[in-house]
CSV table of C-alpha atoms and ligand atoms in Angstrom, one decimal:
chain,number,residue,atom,x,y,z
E,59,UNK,CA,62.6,10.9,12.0
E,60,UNK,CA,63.2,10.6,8.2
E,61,UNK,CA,64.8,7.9,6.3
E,62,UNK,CA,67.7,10.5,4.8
E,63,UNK,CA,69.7,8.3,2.6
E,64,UNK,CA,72.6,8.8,0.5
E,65,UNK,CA,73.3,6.2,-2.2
E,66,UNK,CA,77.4,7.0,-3.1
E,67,UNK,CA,79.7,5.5,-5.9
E,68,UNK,CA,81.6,5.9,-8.8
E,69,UNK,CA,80.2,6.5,-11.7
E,70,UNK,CA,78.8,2.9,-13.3
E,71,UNK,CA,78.7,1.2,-9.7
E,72,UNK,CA,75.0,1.1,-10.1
E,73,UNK,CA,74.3,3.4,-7.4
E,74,UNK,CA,71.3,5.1,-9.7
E,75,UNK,CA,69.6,1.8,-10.1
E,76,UNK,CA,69.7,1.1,-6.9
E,77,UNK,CA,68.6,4.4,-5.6
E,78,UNK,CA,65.8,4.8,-7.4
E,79,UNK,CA,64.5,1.0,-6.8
E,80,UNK,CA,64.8,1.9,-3.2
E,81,UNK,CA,63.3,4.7,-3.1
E,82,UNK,CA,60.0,3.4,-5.4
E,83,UNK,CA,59.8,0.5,-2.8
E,84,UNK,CA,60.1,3.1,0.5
E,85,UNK,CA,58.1,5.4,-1.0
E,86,UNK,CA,60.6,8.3,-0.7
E,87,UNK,CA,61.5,10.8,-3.1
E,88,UNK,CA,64.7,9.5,-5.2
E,89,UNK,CA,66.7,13.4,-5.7
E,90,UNK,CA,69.5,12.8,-8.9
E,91,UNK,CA,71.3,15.6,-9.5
E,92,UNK,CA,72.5,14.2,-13.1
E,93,UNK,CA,68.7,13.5,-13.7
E,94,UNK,CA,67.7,16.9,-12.5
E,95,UNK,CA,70.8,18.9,-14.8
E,96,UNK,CA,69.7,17.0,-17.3
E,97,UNK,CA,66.0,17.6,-17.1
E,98,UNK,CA,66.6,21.3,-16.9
E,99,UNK,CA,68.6,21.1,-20.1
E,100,UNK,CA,66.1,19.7,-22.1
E,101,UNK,CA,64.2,22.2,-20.8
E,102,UNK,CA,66.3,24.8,-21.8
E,103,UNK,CA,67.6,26.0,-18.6
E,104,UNK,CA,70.4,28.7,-19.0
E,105,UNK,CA,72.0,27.9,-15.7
E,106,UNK,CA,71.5,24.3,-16.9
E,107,UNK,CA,72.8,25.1,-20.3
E,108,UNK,CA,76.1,26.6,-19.2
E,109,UNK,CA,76.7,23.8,-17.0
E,110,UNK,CA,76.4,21.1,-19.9
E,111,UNK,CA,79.5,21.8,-21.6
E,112,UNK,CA,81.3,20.9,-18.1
E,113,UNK,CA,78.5,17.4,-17.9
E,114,UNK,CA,79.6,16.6,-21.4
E,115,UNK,CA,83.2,16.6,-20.9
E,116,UNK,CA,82.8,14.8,-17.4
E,117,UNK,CA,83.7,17.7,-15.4
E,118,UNK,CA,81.5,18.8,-12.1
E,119,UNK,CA,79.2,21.4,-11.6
E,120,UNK,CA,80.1,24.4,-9.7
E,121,UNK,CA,79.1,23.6,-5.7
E,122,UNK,CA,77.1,27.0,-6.0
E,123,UNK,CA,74.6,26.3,-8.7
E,124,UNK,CA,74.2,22.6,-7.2
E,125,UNK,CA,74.0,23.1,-3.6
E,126,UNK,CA,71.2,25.7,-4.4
E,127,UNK,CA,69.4,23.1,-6.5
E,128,UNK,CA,69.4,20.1,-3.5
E,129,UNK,CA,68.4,22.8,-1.0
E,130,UNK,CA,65.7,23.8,-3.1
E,131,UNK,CA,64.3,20.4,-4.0
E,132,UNK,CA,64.8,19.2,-0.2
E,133,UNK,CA,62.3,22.2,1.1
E,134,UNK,CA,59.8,20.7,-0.7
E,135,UNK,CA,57.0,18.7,1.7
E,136,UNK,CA,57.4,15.2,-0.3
E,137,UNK,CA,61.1,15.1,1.4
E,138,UNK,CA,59.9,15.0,5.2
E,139,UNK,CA,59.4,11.6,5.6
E,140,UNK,CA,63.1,11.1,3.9
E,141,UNK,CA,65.3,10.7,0.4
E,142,UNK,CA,67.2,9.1,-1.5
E,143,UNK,CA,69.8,11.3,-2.6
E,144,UNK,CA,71.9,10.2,-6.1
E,145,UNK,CA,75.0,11.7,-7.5
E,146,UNK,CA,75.3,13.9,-4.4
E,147,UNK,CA,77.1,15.1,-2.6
E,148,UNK,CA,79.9,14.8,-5.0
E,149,UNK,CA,82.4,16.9,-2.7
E,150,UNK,CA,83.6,17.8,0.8
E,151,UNK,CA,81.8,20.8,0.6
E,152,UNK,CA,78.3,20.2,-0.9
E,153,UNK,CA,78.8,17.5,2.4
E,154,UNK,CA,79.3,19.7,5.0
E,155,UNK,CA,76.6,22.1,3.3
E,156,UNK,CA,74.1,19.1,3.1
E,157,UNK,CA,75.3,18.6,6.7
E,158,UNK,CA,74.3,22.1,7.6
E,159,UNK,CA,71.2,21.9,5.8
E,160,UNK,CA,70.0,18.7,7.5
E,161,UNK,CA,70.9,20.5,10.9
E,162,UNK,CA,69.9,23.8,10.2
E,163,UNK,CA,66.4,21.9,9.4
E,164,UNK,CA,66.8,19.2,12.4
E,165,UNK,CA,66.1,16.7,9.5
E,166,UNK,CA,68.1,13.7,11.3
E,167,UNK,CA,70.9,11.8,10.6
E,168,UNK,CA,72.1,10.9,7.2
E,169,UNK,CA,72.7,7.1,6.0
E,170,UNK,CA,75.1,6.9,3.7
E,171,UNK,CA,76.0,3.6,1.2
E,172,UNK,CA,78.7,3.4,-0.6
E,173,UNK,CA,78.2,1.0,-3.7
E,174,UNK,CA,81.7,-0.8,-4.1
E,175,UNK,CA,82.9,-2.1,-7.5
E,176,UNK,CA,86.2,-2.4,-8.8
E,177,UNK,CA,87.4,0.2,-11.7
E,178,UNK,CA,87.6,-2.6,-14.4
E,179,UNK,CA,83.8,-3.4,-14.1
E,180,UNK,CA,83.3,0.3,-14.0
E,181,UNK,CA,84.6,0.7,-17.2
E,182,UNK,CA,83.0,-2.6,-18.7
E,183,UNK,CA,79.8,-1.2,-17.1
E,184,UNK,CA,80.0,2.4,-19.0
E,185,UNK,CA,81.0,1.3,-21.9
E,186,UNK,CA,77.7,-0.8,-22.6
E,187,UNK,CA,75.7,1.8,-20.8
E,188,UNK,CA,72.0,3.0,-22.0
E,189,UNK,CA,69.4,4.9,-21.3
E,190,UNK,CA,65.7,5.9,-22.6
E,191,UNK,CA,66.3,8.8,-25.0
E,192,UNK,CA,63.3,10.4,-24.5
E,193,UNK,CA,62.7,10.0,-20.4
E,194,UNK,CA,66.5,9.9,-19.3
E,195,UNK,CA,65.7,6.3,-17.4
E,196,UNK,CA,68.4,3.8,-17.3
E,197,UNK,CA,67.8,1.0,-19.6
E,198,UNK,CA,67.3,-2.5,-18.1
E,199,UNK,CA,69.6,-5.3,-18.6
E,200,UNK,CA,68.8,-7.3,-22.2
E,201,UNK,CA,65.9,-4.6,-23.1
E,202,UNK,CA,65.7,-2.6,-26.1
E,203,UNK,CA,63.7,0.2,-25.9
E,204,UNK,CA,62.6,1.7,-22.1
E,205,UNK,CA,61.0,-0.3,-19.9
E,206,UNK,CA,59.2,2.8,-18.8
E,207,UNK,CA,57.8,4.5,-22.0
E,208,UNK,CA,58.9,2.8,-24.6
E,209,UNK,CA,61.0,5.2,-26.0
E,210,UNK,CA,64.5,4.5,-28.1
E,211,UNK,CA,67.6,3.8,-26.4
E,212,UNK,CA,70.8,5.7,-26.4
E,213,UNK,CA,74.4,5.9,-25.0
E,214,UNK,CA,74.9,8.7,-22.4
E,215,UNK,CA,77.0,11.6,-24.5
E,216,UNK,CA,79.7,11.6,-20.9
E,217,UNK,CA,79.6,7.6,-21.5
E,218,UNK,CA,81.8,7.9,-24.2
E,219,UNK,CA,85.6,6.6,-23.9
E,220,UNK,CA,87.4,9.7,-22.9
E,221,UNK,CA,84.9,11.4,-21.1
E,222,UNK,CA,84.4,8.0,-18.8
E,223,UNK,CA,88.5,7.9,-18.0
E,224,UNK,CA,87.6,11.7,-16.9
E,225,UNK,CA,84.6,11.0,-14.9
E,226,UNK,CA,86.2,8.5,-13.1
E,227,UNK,CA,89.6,10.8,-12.1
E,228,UNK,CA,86.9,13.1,-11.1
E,229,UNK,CA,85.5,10.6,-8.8
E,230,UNK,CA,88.5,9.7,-7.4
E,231,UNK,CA,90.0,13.1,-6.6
E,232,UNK,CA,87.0,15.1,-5.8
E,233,UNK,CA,84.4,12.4,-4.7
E,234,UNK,CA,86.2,9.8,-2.6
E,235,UNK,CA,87.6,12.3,0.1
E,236,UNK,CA,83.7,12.4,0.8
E,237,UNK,CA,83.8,9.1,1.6
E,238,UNK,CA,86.3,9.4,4.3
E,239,UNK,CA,85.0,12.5,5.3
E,240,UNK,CA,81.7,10.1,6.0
E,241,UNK,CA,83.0,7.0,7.2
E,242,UNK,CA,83.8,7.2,11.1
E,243,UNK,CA,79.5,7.7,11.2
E,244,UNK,CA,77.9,4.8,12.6
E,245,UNK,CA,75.7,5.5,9.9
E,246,UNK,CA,78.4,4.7,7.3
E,247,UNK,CA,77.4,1.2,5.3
E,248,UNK,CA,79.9,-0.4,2.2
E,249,UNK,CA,77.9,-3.0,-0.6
E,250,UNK,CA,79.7,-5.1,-2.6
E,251,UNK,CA,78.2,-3.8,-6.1
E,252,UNK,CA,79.8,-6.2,-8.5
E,253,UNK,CA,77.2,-9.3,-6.9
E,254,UNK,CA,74.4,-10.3,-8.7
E,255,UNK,CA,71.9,-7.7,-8.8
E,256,UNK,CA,69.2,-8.9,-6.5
E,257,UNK,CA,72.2,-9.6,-3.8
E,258,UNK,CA,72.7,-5.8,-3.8
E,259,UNK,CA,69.3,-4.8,-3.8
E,260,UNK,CA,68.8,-7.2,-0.3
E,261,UNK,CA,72.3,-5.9,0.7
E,262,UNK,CA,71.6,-2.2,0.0
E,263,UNK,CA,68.2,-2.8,1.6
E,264,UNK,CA,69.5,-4.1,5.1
E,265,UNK,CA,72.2,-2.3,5.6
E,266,UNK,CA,70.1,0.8,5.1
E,267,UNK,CA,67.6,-0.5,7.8
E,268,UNK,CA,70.4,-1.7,10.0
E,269,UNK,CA,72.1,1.7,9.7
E,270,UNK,CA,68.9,3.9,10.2
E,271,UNK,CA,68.4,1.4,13.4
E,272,UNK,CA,71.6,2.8,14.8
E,273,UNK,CA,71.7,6.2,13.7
E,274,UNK,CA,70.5,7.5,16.8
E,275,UNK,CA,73.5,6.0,19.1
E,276,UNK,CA,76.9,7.0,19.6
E,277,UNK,CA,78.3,9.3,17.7
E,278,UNK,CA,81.1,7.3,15.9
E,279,UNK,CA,80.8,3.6,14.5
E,280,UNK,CA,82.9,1.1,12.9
E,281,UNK,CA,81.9,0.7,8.9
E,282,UNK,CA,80.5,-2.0,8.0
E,283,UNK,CA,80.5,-4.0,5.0
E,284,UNK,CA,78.4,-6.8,2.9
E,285,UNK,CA,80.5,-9.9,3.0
E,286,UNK,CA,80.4,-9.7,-0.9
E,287,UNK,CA,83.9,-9.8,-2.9
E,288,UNK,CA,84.3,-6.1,-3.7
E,289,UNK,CA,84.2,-4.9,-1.0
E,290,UNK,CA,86.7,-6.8,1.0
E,291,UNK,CA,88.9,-5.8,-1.7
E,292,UNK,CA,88.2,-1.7,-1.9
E,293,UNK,CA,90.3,-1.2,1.1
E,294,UNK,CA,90.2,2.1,-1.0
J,1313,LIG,P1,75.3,11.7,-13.0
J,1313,LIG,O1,74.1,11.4,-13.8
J,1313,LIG,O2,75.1,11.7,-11.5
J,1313,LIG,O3,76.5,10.8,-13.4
J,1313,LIG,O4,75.8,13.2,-13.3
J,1313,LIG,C1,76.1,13.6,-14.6
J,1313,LIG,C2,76.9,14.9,-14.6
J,1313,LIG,O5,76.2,15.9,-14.0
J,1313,LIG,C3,78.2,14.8,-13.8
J,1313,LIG,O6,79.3,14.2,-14.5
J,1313,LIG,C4,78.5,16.3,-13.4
J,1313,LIG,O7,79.0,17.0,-14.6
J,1313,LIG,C5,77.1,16.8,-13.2
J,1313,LIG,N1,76.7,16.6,-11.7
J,1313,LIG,C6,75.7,15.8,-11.2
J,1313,LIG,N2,75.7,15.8,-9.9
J,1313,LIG,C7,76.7,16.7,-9.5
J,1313,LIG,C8,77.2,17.2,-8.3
J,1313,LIG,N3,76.7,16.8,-7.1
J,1313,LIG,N4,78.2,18.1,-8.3
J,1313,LIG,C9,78.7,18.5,-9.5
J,1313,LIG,N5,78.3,18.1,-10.7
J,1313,LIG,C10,77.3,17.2,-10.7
């Protein structure tokens, strides 16, 4: 059975980083829809093209045009042994489509994380956002120019004051009902993101092996929760 996971949180909780350090160590493909849009646009992608002027003012895709592009990339062969899916699902229904994907497929269950943080750090966190200009990667802590290739750093153009109050009313009215619609699953896992760094790489890391452990049994679970600060207090 594949390691499915789903790496969920607003935008700035670090859920990115985390997702695609997992995913190096596992071995799995990491699947970013933000990193795939904006691949496509560079490429000069017309679906991708028309869908930028929603990105840019912090707006969602259409489900349509981004349910077709997750089912795509998860038929291809590098995704059997698992995933870690990033930035999606961002909805109830691109969930219950992944849901009827991963059944349709007999893929096995899902792990979800939700990366806790509160909306004060969120907004700290955006503001100083960066990332490579020329590979899209996010820039690491103190660094200035990409880790990966060297190339110049930049802010995001949705990382920008009002488009970051936007992204994260999005998050809240569209995103977090796909938390609850998640949570009763005994794969269902909360991290405290606002920890030190290497806290919620070991947190995200055993509550993923803990929850892939137990995805088999029962069908509903209580959530559980790193015993960081944040995430006693998101009660949200
Ligand atoms: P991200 O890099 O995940 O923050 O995504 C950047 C932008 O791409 C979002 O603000 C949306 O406009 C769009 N996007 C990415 N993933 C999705 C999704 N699952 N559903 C709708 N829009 C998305």
């Amino acid at each position: 059975m594949g390691l499915n996971v789903i790496m969920m949180g607003a935008p700035g909780a670090g859920k990115g980083t985390q997702a695609g350090r997992f995913a190096r160590e596992r071995g799995l493909p990491k699947i970013s829809t933000g990193d795939m849009l904006r691949e496509a646009i560079k490429e000069g992608n017309p679906v991708a093209l028309e869908a930028k002027a929603l990105m840019d003012r912090g707006e969602l895709v259409d489900d349509g045009t981004i349910i077709a592009i997750v089912r795509d990339r998860l038929t291809k062969p590098d995704t059997r042994p698992g995933f870690v899916l990033d930035g999606f699902p961002r909805t109830v229904d691109q969930a219950v489509a992944l849901d009827a994907f991963m059944q349709e497929r007999a893929r096995g269950p899902l792990v979800v994380i939700d990366v806790v943080v509160p909306e004060q750090e969120l907004v700290r966190r955006l503001g100083s956002r960066r990332i490579c200009g020329t590979c899209g990667a996010n820039a690491e802590p103190g660094k200035t120019v990409c880790s990966t290739c060297n190339g110049e750093l930049v802010v995001r153009s949705d990382d920008d004051g009002q488009v970051v109050v936007e992204r994260l009313k999005v998050y809240e009215r569209a995103t977090r009902p796909v938390l609850e619609y998640y949570r009763a699953r005994p794969t269902f896992r909360v991290v405290d993101g606002a920890q030190a760094p290497e806290r919620v790489a070991n947190d995200v890391d055993s509550m993923i092996d803990d929850a892939a452990a137990s995805g088999g049994r029962g069908k509903l679970g209580g959530e559980r929760r790193s015993s960081g600060r944040a995430a006693d207090q998101a009660g949200a």
